[in-house]
């Protein structure tokens, strides 16, 4: 049976990532900075074991049964307290929905809001998997350049005005304000205020994707969440247990007005009925018993020391003309080579000849053609791999610069 | 902020179910046959506890980490063996994807195959949540009547011919062949052969949704899966751990050609990256250690005895003119009242005056207007509740018949 003739037009928008194809070459002799995985030593394994035992002893008939689409009340109540500590105030559990990682929230956002031809605005570059999630709903994506303080809100306002003048429908602005994926940049307080101000003046919705905010490891205080500064209910806030506990639980959440959450529930019901009840009970206990609060400083320390190592290795080995970011949060350093290098083209050599892998920058741009950046993950590789890998990366870049 | 003006056209197709609204009236004084939950005493709780401990002791760094979109190899290999025992032969793990319950598979099917205006064929009545999942992709749905042997394949072939003659695009035929939800009907062997024959002659794809096949509790041998009879790769097979282990794990799977599975992986990647790794390892061990195989006869026994109880209560209490199915699999009995009763209209009285709830039949029909059926779940209520609830239901029906 020929499956192609049954496919929807939508399916043609789903592309196997070229990067994934190349990363298949990665074997045990290759040091990979290509992934986006946390350090497994940050997982609270013993506590998850104890909690699972306790949950199954006390309420297996609930924890193994179907649950409501929005998520279990215990978890939503714990999350309300957890977010409260960083200044996010919500009205109650009806302002939260539990999702299968934040990825599911991104898909639901596309599903709920995007008609083909609608506009959305993102940072440029931005999170690759958000682009993938939104893309299949057919939006026009406008990427706004960033500098060291985050997205250029002045350029963003210009873009908003242009879209409105052209009669376009702007559905939302998507940002990862803290430890952005892929750049590692954290948006400054001023920019956050300016962004909310633009949203207010033009009556816009903001999607704040905050996977890394709770693991801020900079020396200064982390800036406030957009959601905490939002007095007009414009911010749809996304976060995840993947970095504060463990990705394998596949748990994320959304905080927004109860009206928005009801739409999320309607959408989620037909996607997967609800998120794993067992995992939700585990997460509720991880919060209630303070495991996550105790785990966060430990995780910050791991991330900070690995970031420092990578920064040290970079300054030690990189040829001149190469620059990179110094993240205070997140899992990535963004490296920019001189213009004459195409990092996508170079990846094959990096993997096969030098035994080092990264993600070329190109795929992170919604609608620009930039070819000389790359994303480096510093949380998963070991300290030794970080040093050795950056050394190898410097060699391949040097080879291409001298070619 | 007014959220309505940001919503997509697609969102207007997501409807809060009226039934859910009514079922909100259900409290501890109401006996509900409205849900679709398994008996919690069928969950292998102790074994899940032991397995979780063992998995987290042996490989927490994998079980709590991100995984591949298709699912973990261990689970796919166990599933290949498990399906092999009921005659389903696949080429290897590349023919399987692990999903968040089968509901996610239903959504992915809609996403991959349905363009607005395409045709799909379903049984009539059919699984409500499949209708919801497909509906947001804008198909034209054609429901084919059933009799006690399952879907009327003669009528189905007529419908196929009509669609083709009209120049329509028929994307797939969706069936729940064993212990169908909502009717409890199991499609006969002959009908299965006839269905595959039609699919072959007209070059069609079949979606076989098989949540209940492994808990067949009839006295005869269960009929072969369509997938086991399919020599042309036409069948996309869906099943779930919700009935053979526990729904709270939110684990389902799809078996199809590797080409189809690759499309599923592409779609799933942007929906939620992957299914919970921890839960997948738990399920792999439940299969490997034979827990599921041991649990199935026990679960069958629970289901069979509760079905028998409900059948007994129905014949004892129901007024004449009321008829119902006698399922050999699944979790539901389908009850039909005389035409002058509208079960949707009657539900309010049933809940508020008599303290009994059910799901009115109307929502299970893709495009018919039938108002005098209802779905009764017999797996979740206790034996006492089954007797008392059916007694109450007979009273409300009698009241409406005499009105």
Short mmCIF file of C-alpha atoms in Angstrom, two decimals, chain A residues 99-370:
data_model
loop_
_atom_site.label_atom_id
_atom_site.label_comp_id
_atom_site.label_asym_id
_atom_site.label_seq_id
_atom_site.Cartn_x
_atom_site.Cartn_y
_atom_site.Cartn_z
CA UNK A 99 1.01 18.79 30.03
CA UNK A 100 3.29 16.08 28.59
CA UNK A 101 6.40 18.26 28.88
CA UNK A 102 6.20 21.85 27.69
CA UNK A 103 6.43 20.54 24.15
CA UNK A 104 2.78 19.55 24.35
CA UNK A 105 1.92 23.05 25.49
CA UNK A 106 3.68 24.44 22.40
CA UNK A 107 1.66 22.17 20.14
CA UNK A 108 -1.57 23.14 21.88
CA UNK A 109 -0.70 26.83 21.47
CA UNK A 110 -0.29 26.29 17.74
CA UNK A 111 -3.53 24.35 17.58
CA UNK A 112 -5.58 26.85 19.59
CA UNK A 113 -4.32 30.06 18.06
CA UNK A 114 -2.80 29.69 14.59
CA UNK A 115 -4.78 29.82 11.37
CA UNK A 116 -2.73 29.44 8.19
CA UNK A 117 -1.37 32.88 7.30
CA UNK A 118 -1.58 34.30 10.83
CA UNK A 119 1.52 36.04 12.14
CA UNK A 120 3.56 35.05 15.15
CA UNK A 121 6.67 36.77 16.44
CA UNK A 122 9.66 34.95 17.94
CA UNK A 123 13.16 35.78 19.00
CA UNK A 124 15.70 35.11 16.26
CA UNK A 125 17.25 32.61 16.77
CA UNK A 126 14.70 30.70 18.86
CA UNK A 127 13.88 27.25 20.19
CA UNK A 128 13.91 24.79 17.30
CA UNK A 129 11.16 22.52 18.59
CA UNK A 130 8.84 25.50 19.11
CA UNK A 131 9.34 26.40 15.45
CA UNK A 132 8.54 22.79 14.50
CA UNK A 133 5.44 22.74 16.68
CA UNK A 134 4.09 26.03 15.33
CA UNK A 135 5.08 25.42 11.69
CA UNK A 136 2.57 22.68 10.95
CA UNK A 137 -0.26 25.13 11.67
CA UNK A 138 0.95 27.33 8.83
CA UNK A 139 1.81 30.69 10.45
CA UNK A 140 3.97 33.45 9.02
CA UNK A 141 6.85 33.70 11.47
CA UNK A 142 8.67 36.96 12.08
CA UNK A 143 11.99 36.61 13.92
CA UNK A 144 13.32 39.58 15.89
CA UNK A 145 17.10 39.90 16.38
CA UNK A 146 18.58 39.71 19.87
CA UNK A 147 21.53 41.36 21.58
CA UNK A 148 23.14 40.60 24.93
CA UNK A 149 20.07 41.97 26.77
CA UNK A 150 17.66 39.76 24.88
CA UNK A 151 15.21 40.43 22.10
CA UNK A 152 15.39 43.93 20.56
CA UNK A 153 12.02 45.26 21.68
CA UNK A 154 12.42 48.39 19.52
CA UNK A 155 12.64 46.21 16.40
CA UNK A 156 9.84 44.05 17.76
CA UNK A 157 7.55 47.06 18.03
CA UNK A 158 8.37 48.04 14.45
CA UNK A 159 7.46 44.53 13.31
CA UNK A 160 4.19 44.64 15.26
CA UNK A 161 3.29 47.94 13.67
CA UNK A 162 4.09 46.66 10.19
CA UNK A 163 1.97 43.53 10.67
CA UNK A 164 -0.97 45.59 11.93
CA UNK A 165 -0.62 48.16 9.14
CA UNK A 166 -0.59 45.35 6.59
CA UNK A 167 -3.85 44.04 8.04
CA UNK A 168 -2.19 40.87 9.36
CA UNK A 169 -3.41 38.94 12.36
CA UNK A 170 -0.71 38.73 15.02
CA UNK A 171 -1.55 35.82 17.32
CA UNK A 172 1.25 35.88 19.89
CA UNK A 173 4.85 36.73 20.72
CA UNK A 174 6.87 33.68 21.74
CA UNK A 175 9.91 34.26 23.98
CA UNK A 176 12.29 32.22 26.16
CA UNK A 177 13.36 35.06 28.42
CA UNK A 178 15.80 33.26 30.73
CA UNK A 179 18.80 31.24 29.52
CA UNK A 180 17.32 31.19 26.05
CA UNK A 181 17.58 28.12 23.88
CA UNK A 182 19.77 28.32 21.76
CA UNK A 183 21.70 31.45 22.74
CA UNK A 184 21.83 31.21 26.53
CA UNK A 185 20.88 34.90 26.70
CA UNK A 186 18.74 36.19 29.60
CA UNK A 187 16.46 39.11 28.83
CA UNK A 188 17.17 42.14 31.04
CA UNK A 189 14.57 43.60 33.40
CA UNK A 190 14.23 46.69 31.26
CA UNK A 191 13.57 44.71 28.12
CA UNK A 192 10.97 42.66 29.95
CA UNK A 193 9.16 45.81 31.00
CA UNK A 194 9.41 47.20 27.48
CA UNK A 195 8.04 43.96 26.00
CA UNK A 196 5.04 43.97 28.35
CA UNK A 197 4.50 47.61 27.54
CA UNK A 198 4.37 46.90 23.79
CA UNK A 199 2.01 43.98 24.43
CA UNK A 200 -0.26 46.25 26.44
CA UNK A 201 -0.26 49.11 23.94
CA UNK A 202 -1.05 46.85 20.97
CA UNK A 203 -3.26 44.41 22.94
CA UNK A 204 -1.10 41.33 22.28
CA UNK A 205 -0.62 37.90 23.89
CA UNK A 206 2.81 36.71 25.05
CA UNK A 207 3.92 33.10 25.40
CA UNK A 208 6.66 32.92 28.05
CA UNK A 209 8.55 29.63 27.80
CA UNK A 210 10.48 29.21 31.04
CA UNK A 211 12.21 25.83 31.23
CA UNK A 212 15.40 27.24 32.76
CA UNK A 213 14.26 30.04 35.08
CA UNK A 214 14.41 27.91 38.23
CA UNK A 215 18.05 26.94 37.52
CA UNK A 216 19.40 30.47 37.18
CA UNK A 217 23.09 30.23 38.12
CA UNK A 218 24.27 33.77 37.43
CA UNK A 219 25.93 35.77 40.23
CA UNK A 220 23.22 38.42 40.28
CA UNK A 221 19.53 38.00 41.08
CA UNK A 222 17.48 36.49 38.24
CA UNK A 223 15.08 38.93 36.57
CA UNK A 224 11.37 38.60 37.39
CA UNK A 225 9.22 36.34 35.19
CA UNK A 226 7.12 38.18 32.62
CA UNK A 227 4.17 36.34 34.17
CA UNK A 228 5.01 37.88 37.56
CA UNK A 229 5.06 41.36 36.02
CA UNK A 230 1.89 40.83 33.99
CA UNK A 231 -1.08 42.74 35.42
CA UNK A 232 -3.28 42.36 32.34
CA UNK A 233 -3.39 38.57 31.88
CA UNK A 234 -1.43 38.73 28.62
CA UNK A 235 1.16 36.09 29.47
CA UNK A 236 0.70 32.37 28.89
CA UNK A 237 3.42 30.86 31.07
CA UNK A 238 5.05 27.48 30.28
CA UNK A 239 7.46 25.50 32.41
CA UNK A 240 8.60 21.94 32.94
CA UNK A 241 9.85 19.35 35.42
CA UNK A 242 12.52 18.29 32.92
CA UNK A 243 15.20 20.53 34.40
CA UNK A 244 14.12 20.79 38.07
CA UNK A 245 13.47 17.03 38.44
CA UNK A 246 13.85 14.72 35.41
CA UNK A 247 12.84 14.78 31.72
CA UNK A 248 11.83 11.11 31.72
CA UNK A 249 8.71 12.00 33.72
CA UNK A 250 7.49 14.09 30.72
CA UNK A 251 5.75 16.68 32.83
CA UNK A 252 5.21 20.31 32.04
CA UNK A 253 2.63 22.89 33.01
CA UNK A 254 0.94 26.03 31.77
CA UNK A 255 -0.24 28.93 33.91
CA UNK A 256 -2.68 31.40 32.36
CA UNK A 257 -6.15 32.81 32.94
CA UNK A 258 -8.76 30.15 33.70
CA UNK A 259 -10.44 31.01 30.39
CA UNK A 260 -7.26 30.20 28.45
CA UNK A 261 -6.71 27.04 30.53
CA UNK A 262 -10.21 25.82 29.67
CA UNK A 263 -9.28 26.05 25.98
CA UNK A 264 -6.07 24.14 26.67
CA UNK A 265 -8.13 21.41 28.37
CA UNK A 266 -10.48 21.15 25.41
CA UNK A 267 -7.53 20.77 23.06
CA UNK A 268 -5.63 18.33 25.26
CA UNK A 269 -8.66 16.10 25.73
CA UNK A 270 -8.58 14.98 22.13
CA UNK A 271 -4.76 14.78 22.00
CA UNK A 272 -4.14 12.35 24.89
CA UNK A 273 -7.01 12.58 27.45
CA UNK A 274 -4.61 13.52 30.27
CA UNK A 275 -1.00 13.33 31.47
CA UNK A 276 0.23 10.22 33.33
CA UNK A 277 -1.50 10.20 36.71
CA UNK A 278 1.33 8.27 38.38
CA UNK A 279 3.94 10.78 37.23
CA UNK A 280 1.76 13.66 38.38
CA UNK A 281 1.49 12.19 41.88
CA UNK A 282 5.26 11.69 41.93
CA UNK A 283 5.80 15.34 40.94
CA UNK A 284 3.31 16.60 43.52
CA UNK A 285 5.26 14.78 46.23
CA UNK A 286 8.61 15.99 44.88
CA UNK A 287 7.32 19.50 45.46
CA UNK A 288 5.46 18.84 48.72
CA UNK A 289 8.42 17.11 50.36
CA UNK A 290 10.79 19.89 49.30
CA UNK A 291 12.86 17.54 47.13
CA UNK A 292 12.84 19.94 44.21
CA UNK A 293 13.71 22.92 46.36
CA UNK A 294 16.67 20.97 47.78
CA UNK A 295 17.65 19.73 44.33
CA UNK A 296 17.74 23.13 42.64
CA UNK A 297 20.90 24.52 44.32
CA UNK A 298 22.72 21.24 43.58
CA UNK A 299 21.66 21.39 39.93
CA UNK A 300 22.67 25.04 39.67
CA UNK A 301 26.11 24.14 40.97
CA UNK A 302 26.52 21.36 38.38
CA UNK A 303 25.40 23.62 35.54
CA UNK A 304 27.51 26.57 36.66
CA UNK A 305 30.70 24.56 37.01
CA UNK A 306 30.22 22.92 33.61
CA UNK A 307 29.49 26.27 31.99
CA UNK A 308 32.66 27.66 33.58
CA UNK A 309 34.64 24.74 32.24
CA UNK A 310 33.34 25.22 28.73
CA UNK A 311 34.01 28.97 28.84
CA UNK A 312 37.54 28.27 30.05
CA UNK A 313 38.15 25.71 27.32
CA UNK A 314 36.74 28.07 24.71
CA UNK A 315 39.07 30.93 25.66
CA UNK A 316 41.96 28.52 25.82
CA UNK A 317 41.50 26.88 22.44
CA UNK A 318 39.36 28.94 20.07
CA UNK A 319 41.09 30.78 17.21
CA UNK A 320 40.58 34.54 17.05
CA UNK A 321 37.49 35.73 15.23
CA UNK A 322 35.30 33.23 17.09
CA UNK A 323 32.92 34.60 19.75
CA UNK A 324 30.42 33.08 22.18
CA UNK A 325 27.81 33.91 24.81
CA UNK A 326 28.28 33.63 28.62
CA UNK A 327 24.96 32.27 29.86
CA UNK A 328 23.64 32.77 33.40
CA UNK A 329 20.95 30.14 32.89
CA UNK A 330 20.00 27.37 30.53
CA UNK A 331 22.08 24.60 29.04
CA UNK A 332 23.65 26.18 25.97
CA UNK A 333 26.46 28.40 24.72
CA UNK A 334 25.98 30.03 21.32
CA UNK A 335 29.15 30.23 19.30
CA UNK A 336 29.65 32.42 16.24
CA UNK A 337 32.47 31.84 13.77
CA UNK A 338 33.69 34.22 11.09
CA UNK A 339 31.21 34.57 8.23
CA UNK A 340 33.14 32.43 5.79
CA UNK A 341 32.37 29.29 7.75
CA UNK A 342 29.11 27.43 7.17
CA UNK A 343 28.65 25.44 10.37
CA UNK A 344 26.09 23.17 8.70
CA UNK A 345 28.53 22.27 5.98
CA UNK A 346 31.37 21.85 8.54
CA UNK A 347 29.44 19.41 10.78
CA UNK A 348 30.22 16.34 8.69
CA UNK A 349 33.97 16.98 9.00
CA UNK A 350 33.64 17.81 12.70
CA UNK A 351 31.98 14.47 13.39
CA UNK A 352 33.84 12.18 11.02
CA UNK A 353 37.37 13.62 11.10
CA UNK A 354 37.56 15.28 14.53
CA UNK A 355 35.02 13.34 16.59
CA UNK A 356 32.99 16.29 17.86
CA UNK A 357 29.36 17.26 17.26
CA UNK A 358 27.20 20.38 17.73
CA UNK A 359 23.96 21.76 16.31
CA UNK A 360 24.44 24.18 13.38
CA UNK A 361 22.72 27.51 14.02
CA UNK A 362 20.69 27.66 10.82
CA UNK A 363 17.65 25.70 11.98
CA UNK A 364 17.06 28.01 14.94
CA UNK A 365 16.24 30.98 12.71
CA UNK A 366 12.57 31.39 11.87
CA UNK A 367 13.18 33.33 8.66
CA UNK A 368 16.77 34.47 8.39
CA UNK A 369 19.61 32.82 6.54
CA UNK A 370 22.52 32.71 8.93
#
